[in-house]
Amino acid sequence: MHGAGAWDPESKGGQAPSQVKDPALGETVLDLWVHRFIELKGLPPWKSWARPYLLPKKSGWDVGSAVCTSLELWEGKRYIWKLEAGKRSLLRAQRADVGGESTGTSINHSQTLLQRLQELLRQGNASDVVLRVQAAGTDEVRVFHTHRLLLGLHSEFFRELLSNQSEVVLQEPRDCAAVFDKFIRYLYCGELTVLLAQAIPLHRLATKYGVASLQRGVADYMRAHLAGGAGPAVGWYHYAVSTGDEALRQSCLQFLAWNLSAVAASAEWGAVSPELLAQLLPRSDLVLQDELELFHALEAWLGRTRPAPAVAERALRAIRYPMIPPAQLFQLQARSAALARHGPAVADLLLQAYQFHAASPLHFAKFFDVNGSAFLPRNYLAPAWGAPWVISNPARDDRSTSFQTQLGPSGHDAGRRVTWNVLFSPRWLPVSLRPVYADAAGTALPPARPEDGRPRLVVTPASSGGDAAGVSFQKTVLVGARQHGRLLVRHAYSFHQSSEEAGDFLAHADLQRRNSEYLVENALHLHLIVKPVYHTLIRTPK
């Protein structure tokens, strides 16, 4: 009954086999073999052996204290010791009983099957359904000889539509009709190649015909290309709104907010809807050169789209005029066509901005509430608010730099500067991963490996002088990526002092890989931004 080479744990003579440690063979194997051994011997558990037996000790066999008076205890110890000592041999015997082969051999002809399915679609062999796809507004008709079973496997829509029809005419928009062959091929082969211009038509077809896997795949493709700056964010945003794809809509909004300067200078800006503009303008995470750039972009949009007066006035009131220096405000009032047309709608905001710049923040707060968004800077790239930092070979070692920013957005603080020191560590170890002492004798645990560390950025003021009293400084770090010759923002992290607060700072960045999506020509492109907020200094009287 035993396979060749098996060691019989019931034998009395001979030497016990050498103990073999194999963590891959667990206790489950031992338990199974105990029951198997009992079944093979035809002996009921814990019966038929009514006398004590000797237990092995480190040096030979001994009676003494090694005798088990409890039969059950003796059986358990005896089997555990012997089976543990010979478990590799026992496992071989067990495998031999089921055919002598440790693992099965995989025969994979899936690629051949895919090729035959493609041939089936291309040649139309044994077709039982004909699809006639007509492009809307044209006489162009594309004919597909298909198979009811394969279409129905992916789509409940097709399963019901083709249940009692052998020929169907489908009306599709021109862009969808142009990619219908790719759509059908996906139903046969489960794969297709997508181009940017084909993403919306394919997603629309997948949504219409209920092919959920393709719908998710195209949506993932669109989000990934948005992050890389390749996708038409404005067009995809409007499509996401029309289809109710909230994840895609949020991805488009985030990309537009982080790269508004690039989008405002492109042809896409003219396609921005009033609804999208209303979503963007209130955001504090917009990345721009300064607030004046946003005003000029809005003025260009108003001149191109000619919206209703109410829409234009709401948009103009979303500009943060206190963030624009007084000299530039004077020029806007004198030269702006938008302010000439809608000036009365924002007159109160312009007056408030002049007052904000003329008085000290503490004095201004006696009459106005400055805790609103109008007095909070956005992510401005101008030198008054931060500085770029390019780190070559960022995985090599720690780096440091320093830069200056304006103390606050008020014109009263325009000449006052704060110096910031910055330290970047590519392999910083959190406290939880640092070596600790295991006992009072001072025995240290093994040190953490360098790869256990993670990137860290610390921004601290060079001094704690009175100039910064009562001001809270929010730091934002932008990570750039080059796409089609443009340097776009791929990631943004905000914190008070250290990137540890952000939690996910460069968490997925492989800085040692030269083609990492976080690197441009083996360099990490950062832009450090400091936003001063007066929330602790200012008290608004009730």
Coordinates of C-alpha atoms in Angstrom, one line a residue:
M1 CA 0.0 0.0 0.0
H2 CA 2.9 2.3 0.6
G3 CA 4.8 3.9 -2.3
A4 CA 8.4 3.1 -3.0
G5 CA 10.8 4.6 -0.5
A6 CA 8.2 5.3 2.1
W7 CA 9.2 4.9 5.7
D8 CA 6.7 2.8 7.7
P9 CA 6.2 4.5 11.1
E10 CA 5.1 1.2 12.6
S11 CA 8.4 -0.6 12.0
K12 CA 10.5 -1.3 15.2
G13 CA 13.9 -1.8 13.8
G14 CA 16.4 0.3 12.0
Q15 CA 17.3 3.9 12.4
A16 CA 14.9 6.7 12.2
P17 CA 15.4 8.9 9.1
S18 CA 17.3 12.2 9.4
Q19 CA 15.0 15.0 10.2
V20 CA 14.4 17.2 7.1
K21 CA 13.1 20.8 7.6
D22 CA 10.8 21.9 4.8
P23 CA 8.6 24.9 5.6
A24 CA 6.6 24.2 2.4
L25 CA 5.2 21.0 4.0
G26 CA 2.9 22.0 6.8
E27 CA 1.2 20.2 9.7
T28 CA -1.8 19.5 7.4
V29 CA 0.3 16.9 5.6
L30 CA 1.1 15.1 8.9
D31 CA -2.6 15.0 9.9
L32 CA -3.7 13.6 6.6
W33 CA -1.0 10.9 6.8
V34 CA -2.0 9.9 10.3
H35 CA -5.5 9.2 9.2
R36 CA -4.3 7.5 6.0
F37 CA -1.9 5.3 8.0
I38 CA -4.7 4.2 10.3
E39 CA -7.0 3.4 7.4
L40 CA -4.3 1.4 5.6
K41 CA -3.5 -0.7 8.7
G42 CA -7.2 -1.2 9.4
L43 CA -6.8 -0.2 13.0
P44 CA -9.3 2.1 14.7
P45 CA -7.7 5.2 16.4
W46 CA -6.3 4.7 19.8
K47 CA -7.2 1.0 20.0
S48 CA -5.4 -2.3 19.6
W49 CA -2.2 -0.9 21.1
A50 CA -2.6 -1.4 24.8
R51 CA 0.9 -1.2 26.1
P52 CA 3.2 1.8 26.7
Y53 CA 6.0 2.3 24.2
L54 CA 9.4 4.0 24.4
L55 CA 9.7 7.5 23.2
P56 CA 12.9 8.6 21.5
K57 CA 15.3 10.9 23.3
K58 CA 18.3 12.8 22.0
S59 CA 20.6 9.9 22.9
G60 CA 19.2 6.6 21.8
W61 CA 16.2 4.9 23.4
D62 CA 15.4 5.1 27.1
V63 CA 12.6 3.8 29.3
G64 CA 12.7 6.1 32.4
S65 CA 10.5 9.2 32.2
A66 CA 10.0 8.7 28.5
V67 CA 7.3 6.1 29.1
C68 CA 3.8 7.4 28.3
T69 CA 1.2 6.0 30.6
S70 CA -1.6 7.7 28.6
L71 CA -2.1 5.8 25.4
E72 CA -3.6 8.8 23.6
L73 CA -0.7 11.0 24.7
W74 CA 1.8 8.3 23.6
E75 CA 0.1 7.9 20.2
G76 CA 0.1 11.6 19.6
K77 CA 3.8 12.1 20.6
R78 CA 4.9 9.0 18.8
Y79 CA 3.3 10.0 15.5
I80 CA 4.3 13.6 15.7
W81 CA 8.0 12.7 16.2
K82 CA 8.2 10.0 13.6
L83 CA 6.1 11.7 11.0
E84 CA 8.0 15.0 11.4
A85 CA 11.2 13.2 11.0
G86 CA 10.1 11.4 7.8
K87 CA 7.6 13.9 6.3
R88 CA 9.4 14.3 3.0
S89 CA 9.5 10.6 2.4
L90 CA 5.9 10.3 3.4
L91 CA 4.9 13.0 1.1
R92 CA 6.7 11.3 -1.8
A93 CA 4.8 8.1 -1.0
Q94 CA 1.5 10.0 -0.9
R95 CA 2.3 11.6 -4.3
A96 CA 3.3 8.2 -5.7
D97 CA -0.1 6.7 -4.6
V98 CA -1.9 9.3 -6.8
G99 CA 0.2 8.6 -9.9
G100 CA 3.8 9.5 -9.1
E101 CA 3.5 13.0 -10.7
S102 CA 4.1 16.0 -8.4
T103 CA 2.4 18.6 -10.6
G104 CA 0.2 18.6 -13.7
T105 CA 1.4 19.8 -17.1
S106 CA -0.3 22.9 -18.5
I107 CA -1.4 22.7 -22.2
N108 CA -2.2 26.3 -23.3
H109 CA -3.6 26.9 -26.8
S110 CA -5.4 30.1 -26.0
Q111 CA -3.6 32.1 -28.6
T112 CA -4.6 29.6 -31.3
L113 CA -8.2 29.9 -30.1
L114 CA -8.0 33.7 -30.4
Q115 CA -6.6 33.4 -33.9
R116 CA -9.5 31.1 -34.9
L117 CA -12.0 33.4 -33.4
Q118 CA -10.5 36.3 -35.4
E119 CA -10.7 34.1 -38.6
L120 CA -14.3 33.3 -37.7
L121 CA -15.2 37.0 -37.6
R122 CA -13.2 37.9 -40.6
Q123 CA -14.5 35.2 -42.9
G124 CA -18.0 35.0 -41.4
N125 CA -18.0 31.2 -41.4
A126 CA -21.2 29.7 -39.8
S127 CA -22.6 33.2 -39.2
D128 CA -26.2 33.3 -38.0
V129 CA -26.6 37.0 -37.5
V130 CA -25.9 40.0 -39.9
L131 CA -25.4 43.4 -38.4
R132 CA -25.8 46.4 -40.7
V133 CA -24.3 49.5 -39.1
Q134 CA -25.3 52.8 -40.8
A135 CA -23.5 56.0 -40.0
A136 CA -26.1 58.7 -39.1
G137 CA -26.8 61.2 -41.8
T138 CA -25.0 59.2 -44.5
D139 CA -25.8 56.2 -46.8
E140 CA -22.7 54.4 -45.6
V141 CA -23.4 51.0 -44.3
R142 CA -20.9 48.5 -42.8
V143 CA -21.9 44.8 -42.8
F144 CA -20.7 42.4 -40.1
H145 CA -21.4 38.6 -40.3
T146 CA -21.4 37.6 -36.7
H147 CA -22.5 34.9 -34.3
R148 CA -25.4 35.2 -31.9
L149 CA -23.7 33.2 -29.2
L150 CA -20.5 35.3 -29.0
L151 CA -22.3 38.6 -29.0
G152 CA -24.7 37.4 -26.3
L153 CA -21.9 36.3 -24.0
H154 CA -20.8 39.9 -23.5
S155 CA -24.0 41.8 -23.9
E156 CA -27.5 41.3 -22.5
F157 CA -28.6 43.9 -25.0
F158 CA -27.5 41.8 -27.9
R159 CA -28.8 38.6 -26.3
E160 CA -32.4 40.1 -26.3
L161 CA -32.1 42.0 -29.6
L162 CA -30.9 38.9 -31.5
S163 CA -33.1 36.3 -29.9
N164 CA -35.5 36.1 -32.8
Q165 CA -33.8 38.1 -35.6
S166 CA -31.1 37.1 -38.0
E167 CA -30.5 40.6 -39.5
V168 CA -30.4 43.9 -37.7
V169 CA -29.9 47.5 -38.8
L170 CA -28.0 49.7 -36.2
Q171 CA -28.0 53.5 -36.5
E172 CA -24.8 55.0 -35.0
P173 CA -23.1 58.4 -35.0
R174 CA -20.4 58.7 -37.5
D175 CA -17.5 58.4 -35.0
C176 CA -19.1 55.3 -33.4
A177 CA -19.7 53.7 -36.8
A178 CA -16.1 54.3 -37.7
V179 CA -14.9 52.2 -34.8
F180 CA -17.6 49.5 -34.8
D181 CA -15.2 47.0 -36.3
K182 CA -13.0 47.4 -33.2
F183 CA -16.0 47.1 -30.9
I184 CA -17.1 43.8 -32.6
R185 CA -13.5 42.5 -32.5
Y186 CA -13.4 43.0 -28.8
L187 CA -16.5 40.9 -28.4
Y188 CA -14.7 38.1 -30.2
C189 CA -11.2 38.4 -28.8
G190 CA -11.4 40.5 -25.6
E191 CA -8.8 43.0 -26.7
L192 CA -8.4 46.1 -28.9
T193 CA -6.1 49.0 -29.5
V194 CA -7.4 52.5 -28.6
L195 CA -6.3 55.9 -29.9
L196 CA -7.2 59.1 -28.2
A197 CA -9.8 60.1 -30.7
Q198 CA -11.5 56.7 -30.5
A199 CA -11.9 56.7 -26.7
I200 CA -15.3 58.4 -26.5
P201 CA -16.9 56.5 -29.4
L202 CA -15.7 53.2 -28.0
H203 CA -16.9 54.1 -24.5
R204 CA -20.2 55.2 -26.0
L205 CA -20.7 51.9 -27.8
A206 CA -19.7 49.9 -24.7
T207 CA -22.3 51.9 -22.6
K208 CA -25.1 51.6 -25.2
Y209 CA -24.7 47.8 -25.6
G210 CA -23.9 47.1 -22.0
V211 CA -20.4 45.7 -22.4
A212 CA -19.2 46.6 -18.9
S213 CA -15.7 45.3 -19.1
L214 CA -15.0 47.4 -22.2
Q215 CA -16.6 50.4 -20.6
R216 CA -14.3 50.1 -17.5
G217 CA -11.3 49.5 -19.7
V218 CA -11.8 52.6 -21.9
A219 CA -12.5 54.8 -18.8
D220 CA -9.3 53.6 -17.2
Y221 CA -7.5 54.4 -20.4
M222 CA -8.9 57.9 -20.4
R223 CA -8.0 58.6 -16.8
A224 CA -4.4 57.3 -17.3
H225 CA -3.9 59.6 -20.4
L226 CA -5.3 62.5 -18.5
A227 CA -2.7 62.0 -15.8
G228 CA 0.0 62.0 -18.5
G229 CA -1.4 65.2 -20.1
A230 CA -2.2 63.5 -23.4
G231 CA -6.0 63.5 -23.3
P232 CA -8.4 66.2 -24.3
A233 CA -9.5 67.1 -20.8
V234 CA -12.3 69.5 -21.7
G235 CA -14.0 67.3 -24.2
W236 CA -13.7 64.3 -21.9
Y237 CA -15.1 66.3 -19.0
H238 CA -18.2 67.2 -21.0
Y239 CA -18.6 63.5 -22.1
A240 CA -18.2 62.3 -18.5
V241 CA -21.0 64.7 -17.4
S242 CA -23.3 63.5 -20.2
T243 CA -22.8 59.8 -19.3
G244 CA -22.7 60.3 -15.5
D245 CA -19.2 58.9 -15.1
E246 CA -18.2 60.6 -11.9
A247 CA -14.8 59.1 -11.6
L248 CA -13.8 60.4 -15.1
R249 CA -15.4 63.8 -14.4
Q250 CA -13.3 64.2 -11.2
S251 CA -10.1 63.1 -13.0
C252 CA -10.8 65.7 -15.7
L253 CA -11.4 68.5 -13.2
Q254 CA -8.2 67.6 -11.3
F255 CA -6.1 67.7 -14.4
L256 CA -7.7 71.0 -15.6
A257 CA -7.1 72.6 -12.1
W258 CA -3.4 71.6 -12.0
N259 CA -2.7 72.6 -15.6
L260 CA -5.0 75.6 -16.1
S261 CA -2.2 77.7 -17.5
A262 CA -1.6 75.2 -20.3
V263 CA -5.2 74.6 -21.0
A264 CA -6.1 78.4 -21.1
A265 CA -3.4 78.9 -23.7
S266 CA -4.8 76.0 -25.9
A267 CA -7.7 75.7 -28.3
E268 CA -9.5 73.7 -25.7
W269 CA -10.2 76.8 -23.6
G270 CA -12.8 78.0 -26.0
A271 CA -14.7 74.7 -25.6
V272 CA -15.1 75.2 -21.9
S273 CA -18.8 75.3 -20.9
P274 CA -20.2 77.7 -18.4
E275 CA -20.9 74.8 -16.1
L276 CA -17.2 73.7 -16.2
L277 CA -16.0 77.2 -15.7
A278 CA -18.3 77.5 -12.6
Q279 CA -16.6 74.3 -11.3
L280 CA -13.1 75.6 -11.8
L281 CA -13.1 79.2 -10.7
P282 CA -13.9 78.7 -7.0
R283 CA -11.0 76.1 -6.5
S284 CA -8.0 77.1 -4.5
D285 CA -5.8 74.4 -6.1
L286 CA -5.7 76.0 -9.5
V287 CA -2.1 76.2 -10.7
L288 CA -1.4 79.6 -12.4
Q289 CA 1.3 82.1 -12.8
D290 CA -0.8 84.5 -10.7
E291 CA -4.4 85.7 -10.3
L292 CA -3.9 88.2 -13.1
E293 CA -3.4 85.3 -15.6
L294 CA -6.7 83.8 -14.5
F295 CA -8.4 87.2 -15.1
H296 CA -7.0 87.5 -18.6
A297 CA -8.0 83.8 -19.4
L298 CA -11.6 84.6 -18.2
E299 CA -11.7 87.7 -20.2
A300 CA -10.7 85.8 -23.4
W301 CA -13.4 83.2 -22.7
L302 CA -16.1 85.9 -22.2
G303 CA -15.1 87.6 -25.5
R304 CA -15.2 84.3 -27.4
T305 CA -18.4 82.7 -25.9
R306 CA -20.5 85.8 -25.2
P307 CA -22.5 84.2 -22.3
A308 CA -25.5 85.7 -20.7
P309 CA -24.8 88.7 -18.4
A310 CA -25.6 86.8 -15.3
V311 CA -23.1 84.1 -16.2
A312 CA -20.4 86.6 -17.0
E313 CA -21.0 88.5 -13.7
R314 CA -20.8 85.3 -11.6
A315 CA -17.6 84.4 -13.3
L316 CA -16.0 87.8 -12.7
R317 CA -17.0 87.7 -9.1
A318 CA -15.1 84.5 -8.6
I319 CA -11.8 86.3 -9.3
R320 CA -9.7 86.9 -6.2
Y321 CA -9.0 90.6 -6.7
P322 CA -7.1 91.0 -3.3
M323 CA -4.5 88.7 -4.8
I324 CA -3.8 91.2 -7.6
P325 CA -1.4 94.1 -6.8
P326 CA -3.0 97.6 -6.7
A327 CA -1.0 98.8 -9.7
Q328 CA -2.3 96.0 -11.9
L329 CA -5.8 96.5 -10.6
F330 CA -5.6 100.2 -11.8
Q331 CA -4.6 99.0 -15.3
L332 CA -7.5 96.4 -15.4
Q333 CA -10.1 99.1 -14.5
A334 CA -8.7 101.3 -17.2
R335 CA -8.2 98.8 -20.0
S336 CA -10.4 95.7 -19.4
A337 CA -13.3 95.3 -21.8
A338 CA -14.9 92.8 -19.4
L339 CA -14.8 95.3 -16.5
A340 CA -16.0 98.1 -18.8
R341 CA -19.1 96.0 -19.6
H342 CA -19.7 94.4 -16.2
G343 CA -17.9 96.8 -13.9
P344 CA -20.8 97.6 -11.6
A345 CA -21.2 93.9 -10.8
V346 CA -17.7 93.7 -9.2
A347 CA -17.3 97.3 -8.0
D348 CA -17.6 96.2 -4.3
L349 CA -14.9 93.6 -4.7
L350 CA -12.5 96.0 -6.4
L351 CA -13.0 98.5 -3.5
Q352 CA -12.4 95.8 -1.0
A353 CA -9.2 94.7 -2.7
Y354 CA -7.8 98.3 -2.6
Q355 CA -8.7 98.5 1.1
F356 CA -7.0 95.1 1.8
H357 CA -3.7 96.3 0.2
A358 CA -3.8 99.7 1.8
A359 CA -4.1 98.7 5.5
S360 CA -2.3 96.2 7.6
P361 CA -4.1 92.8 7.9
L362 CA -4.7 93.4 11.6
H363 CA -6.4 96.7 11.0
F364 CA -8.3 95.5 8.0
A365 CA -9.7 92.6 10.0
K366 CA -11.5 95.1 12.4
F367 CA -13.9 95.9 9.5
F368 CA -13.9 92.8 7.2
D369 CA -13.8 89.0 7.5
V370 CA -10.6 88.0 5.8
N371 CA -11.0 84.3 6.4
G372 CA -12.8 83.7 3.2
S373 CA -11.4 82.3 0.0
A374 CA -11.0 85.7 -1.7
F375 CA -8.0 86.3 0.6
L376 CA -6.4 82.9 0.2
P377 CA -3.8 82.5 -2.6
R378 CA -4.1 79.8 -5.1
N379 CA -1.1 77.7 -6.3
Y380 CA 0.8 80.6 -7.9
L381 CA 4.0 80.0 -9.8
A382 CA 5.2 83.6 -9.6
P383 CA 8.5 84.1 -7.7
A384 CA 6.7 85.9 -4.8
W385 CA 5.0 82.7 -3.9
G386 CA 7.6 80.0 -4.4
A387 CA 10.4 78.6 -6.5
P388 CA 11.1 75.7 -8.9
W389 CA 13.6 73.0 -7.9
V390 CA 15.1 70.4 -10.3
I391 CA 16.8 67.5 -8.6
S392 CA 19.0 65.5 -10.8
N393 CA 19.5 61.8 -10.0
P394 CA 17.0 62.1 -7.1
A395 CA 17.6 58.6 -5.8
R396 CA 21.3 59.3 -5.0
D397 CA 21.4 61.2 -1.7
D398 CA 19.8 64.0 0.3
R399 CA 19.6 67.5 -1.2
S400 CA 18.8 70.9 0.2
T401 CA 17.9 74.3 -1.1
S402 CA 16.4 77.6 0.1
F403 CA 14.2 80.3 -1.3
Q404 CA 12.2 83.4 -0.3
T405 CA 8.5 84.2 -0.5
Q406 CA 6.4 87.2 0.4
L407 CA 5.2 87.3 3.9
G408 CA 1.5 87.7 2.9
P409 CA -0.8 88.6 0.0
S410 CA -1.5 92.1 1.4
G411 CA 0.3 95.1 -0.2
H412 CA 1.2 96.1 3.3
D413 CA 3.4 93.0 3.5
A414 CA 4.7 93.2 -0.1
G415 CA 8.3 94.2 1.0
R416 CA 8.6 91.6 3.8
R417 CA 10.1 88.2 3.0
V418 CA 10.4 84.8 4.7
T419 CA 13.4 82.6 3.9
W420 CA 12.6 78.8 3.7
N421 CA 15.0 75.9 4.0
V422 CA 14.1 72.7 2.1
L423 CA 15.5 69.2 2.7
F424 CA 14.7 66.3 0.3
S425 CA 15.5 62.8 1.4
P426 CA 15.0 60.0 -1.2
R427 CA 15.1 57.1 1.4
W428 CA 13.9 58.6 4.7
L429 CA 12.8 56.0 7.3
P430 CA 9.7 56.6 9.4
V431 CA 10.1 56.0 13.1
S432 CA 8.1 52.8 12.8
L433 CA 10.8 51.4 10.5
R434 CA 13.9 52.5 12.4
P435 CA 16.0 50.0 14.4
V436 CA 14.9 49.6 18.0
Y437 CA 16.4 47.8 21.0
A438 CA 14.9 44.4 21.7
D439 CA 15.9 44.1 25.4
A440 CA 17.6 45.9 28.3
A441 CA 21.0 44.5 27.2
G442 CA 20.9 46.8 24.1
T443 CA 20.6 44.1 21.5
A444 CA 19.5 45.9 18.4
L445 CA 17.1 44.4 15.8
P446 CA 18.4 44.0 12.2
P447 CA 18.7 47.5 10.6
A448 CA 16.1 48.5 8.0
R449 CA 17.0 48.1 4.4
P450 CA 17.5 51.2 2.3
E451 CA 14.6 50.2 0.1
D452 CA 12.3 50.4 3.1
G453 CA 12.7 54.2 3.1
R454 CA 10.5 56.6 1.2
P455 CA 10.9 60.1 -0.2
R456 CA 10.4 62.9 2.2
L457 CA 10.4 66.7 1.9
V458 CA 10.7 69.1 4.8
V459 CA 10.1 72.9 4.4
T460 CA 11.0 75.1 7.5
P461 CA 11.5 78.8 8.0
A462 CA 15.1 79.9 8.3
S463 CA 14.2 81.9 11.4
S464 CA 11.3 82.4 13.7
G465 CA 11.3 86.2 13.6
G466 CA 8.3 88.5 14.3
D467 CA 7.6 88.9 10.6
A468 CA 5.9 85.5 10.6
A469 CA 4.0 86.0 13.8
G470 CA 0.4 84.8 13.6
V471 CA 0.7 83.6 10.0
S472 CA 0.1 80.0 9.1
F473 CA 1.9 78.9 6.0
Q474 CA 0.5 76.1 3.9
K475 CA 3.1 74.4 1.6
T476 CA 2.2 72.8 -1.8
V477 CA 4.7 70.8 -3.8
L478 CA 3.9 70.3 -7.5
V479 CA 5.6 67.4 -9.4
G480 CA 6.0 68.0 -13.1
A481 CA 6.1 65.6 -16.1
R482 CA 6.9 66.5 -19.7
Q483 CA 4.3 65.6 -22.3
H484 CA 4.5 66.7 -26.0
G485 CA 7.1 69.3 -25.1
R486 CA 5.1 70.8 -22.3
L487 CA 5.9 70.5 -18.6
L488 CA 2.6 69.6 -16.9
V489 CA 1.7 69.0 -13.3
R490 CA 1.2 65.3 -12.7
H491 CA 0.9 65.3 -8.9
A492 CA 0.4 67.9 -6.1
Y493 CA 0.9 67.5 -2.4
S494 CA 0.0 69.9 0.4
F495 CA 1.2 70.0 4.0
H496 CA 2.2 72.3 6.8
Q497 CA 5.8 71.5 7.4
S498 CA 6.7 67.9 6.2
S499 CA 5.5 65.7 3.4
E500 CA 4.8 63.1 6.0
E501 CA 1.5 64.9 6.6
A502 CA 0.5 64.3 3.0
G503 CA 0.9 60.5 3.6
D504 CA 1.3 59.6 -0.1
F505 CA 4.2 61.9 -1.1
L506 CA 5.8 60.1 -4.1
A507 CA 4.5 56.9 -2.6
H508 CA 4.5 55.1 -5.9
A509 CA 7.5 56.8 -7.4
D510 CA 10.4 54.6 -8.5
L511 CA 13.1 57.3 -8.5
Q512 CA 15.8 54.8 -9.5
R513 CA 14.1 53.9 -12.8
R514 CA 15.2 56.4 -15.5
N515 CA 11.9 56.1 -17.4
S516 CA 9.8 56.7 -14.3
E517 CA 6.7 58.8 -14.9
Y518 CA 7.9 61.1 -12.1
L519 CA 11.2 61.9 -13.8
V520 CA 12.0 64.2 -16.7
E521 CA 15.4 63.3 -18.2
N522 CA 16.4 61.5 -15.0
A523 CA 15.5 64.6 -12.9
L524 CA 12.7 65.3 -10.5
H525 CA 11.0 68.6 -11.4
L526 CA 9.4 70.2 -8.3
H527 CA 7.8 73.6 -7.7
L528 CA 7.6 74.7 -4.1
I529 CA 4.7 77.0 -3.2
V530 CA 4.0 78.7 0.1
K531 CA 0.5 80.1 0.8
P532 CA 0.3 82.5 3.8
V533 CA -3.0 82.5 5.7
Y534 CA -3.9 85.0 8.4
H535 CA -6.3 82.8 10.2
T536 CA -4.6 83.0 13.6
L537 CA -3.6 86.7 13.5
I538 CA -7.0 88.1 12.4
R539 CA -10.0 88.4 14.7
T540 CA -13.2 89.7 13.2
P541 CA -15.4 91.5 15.7
K542 CA -18.9 90.2 16.1

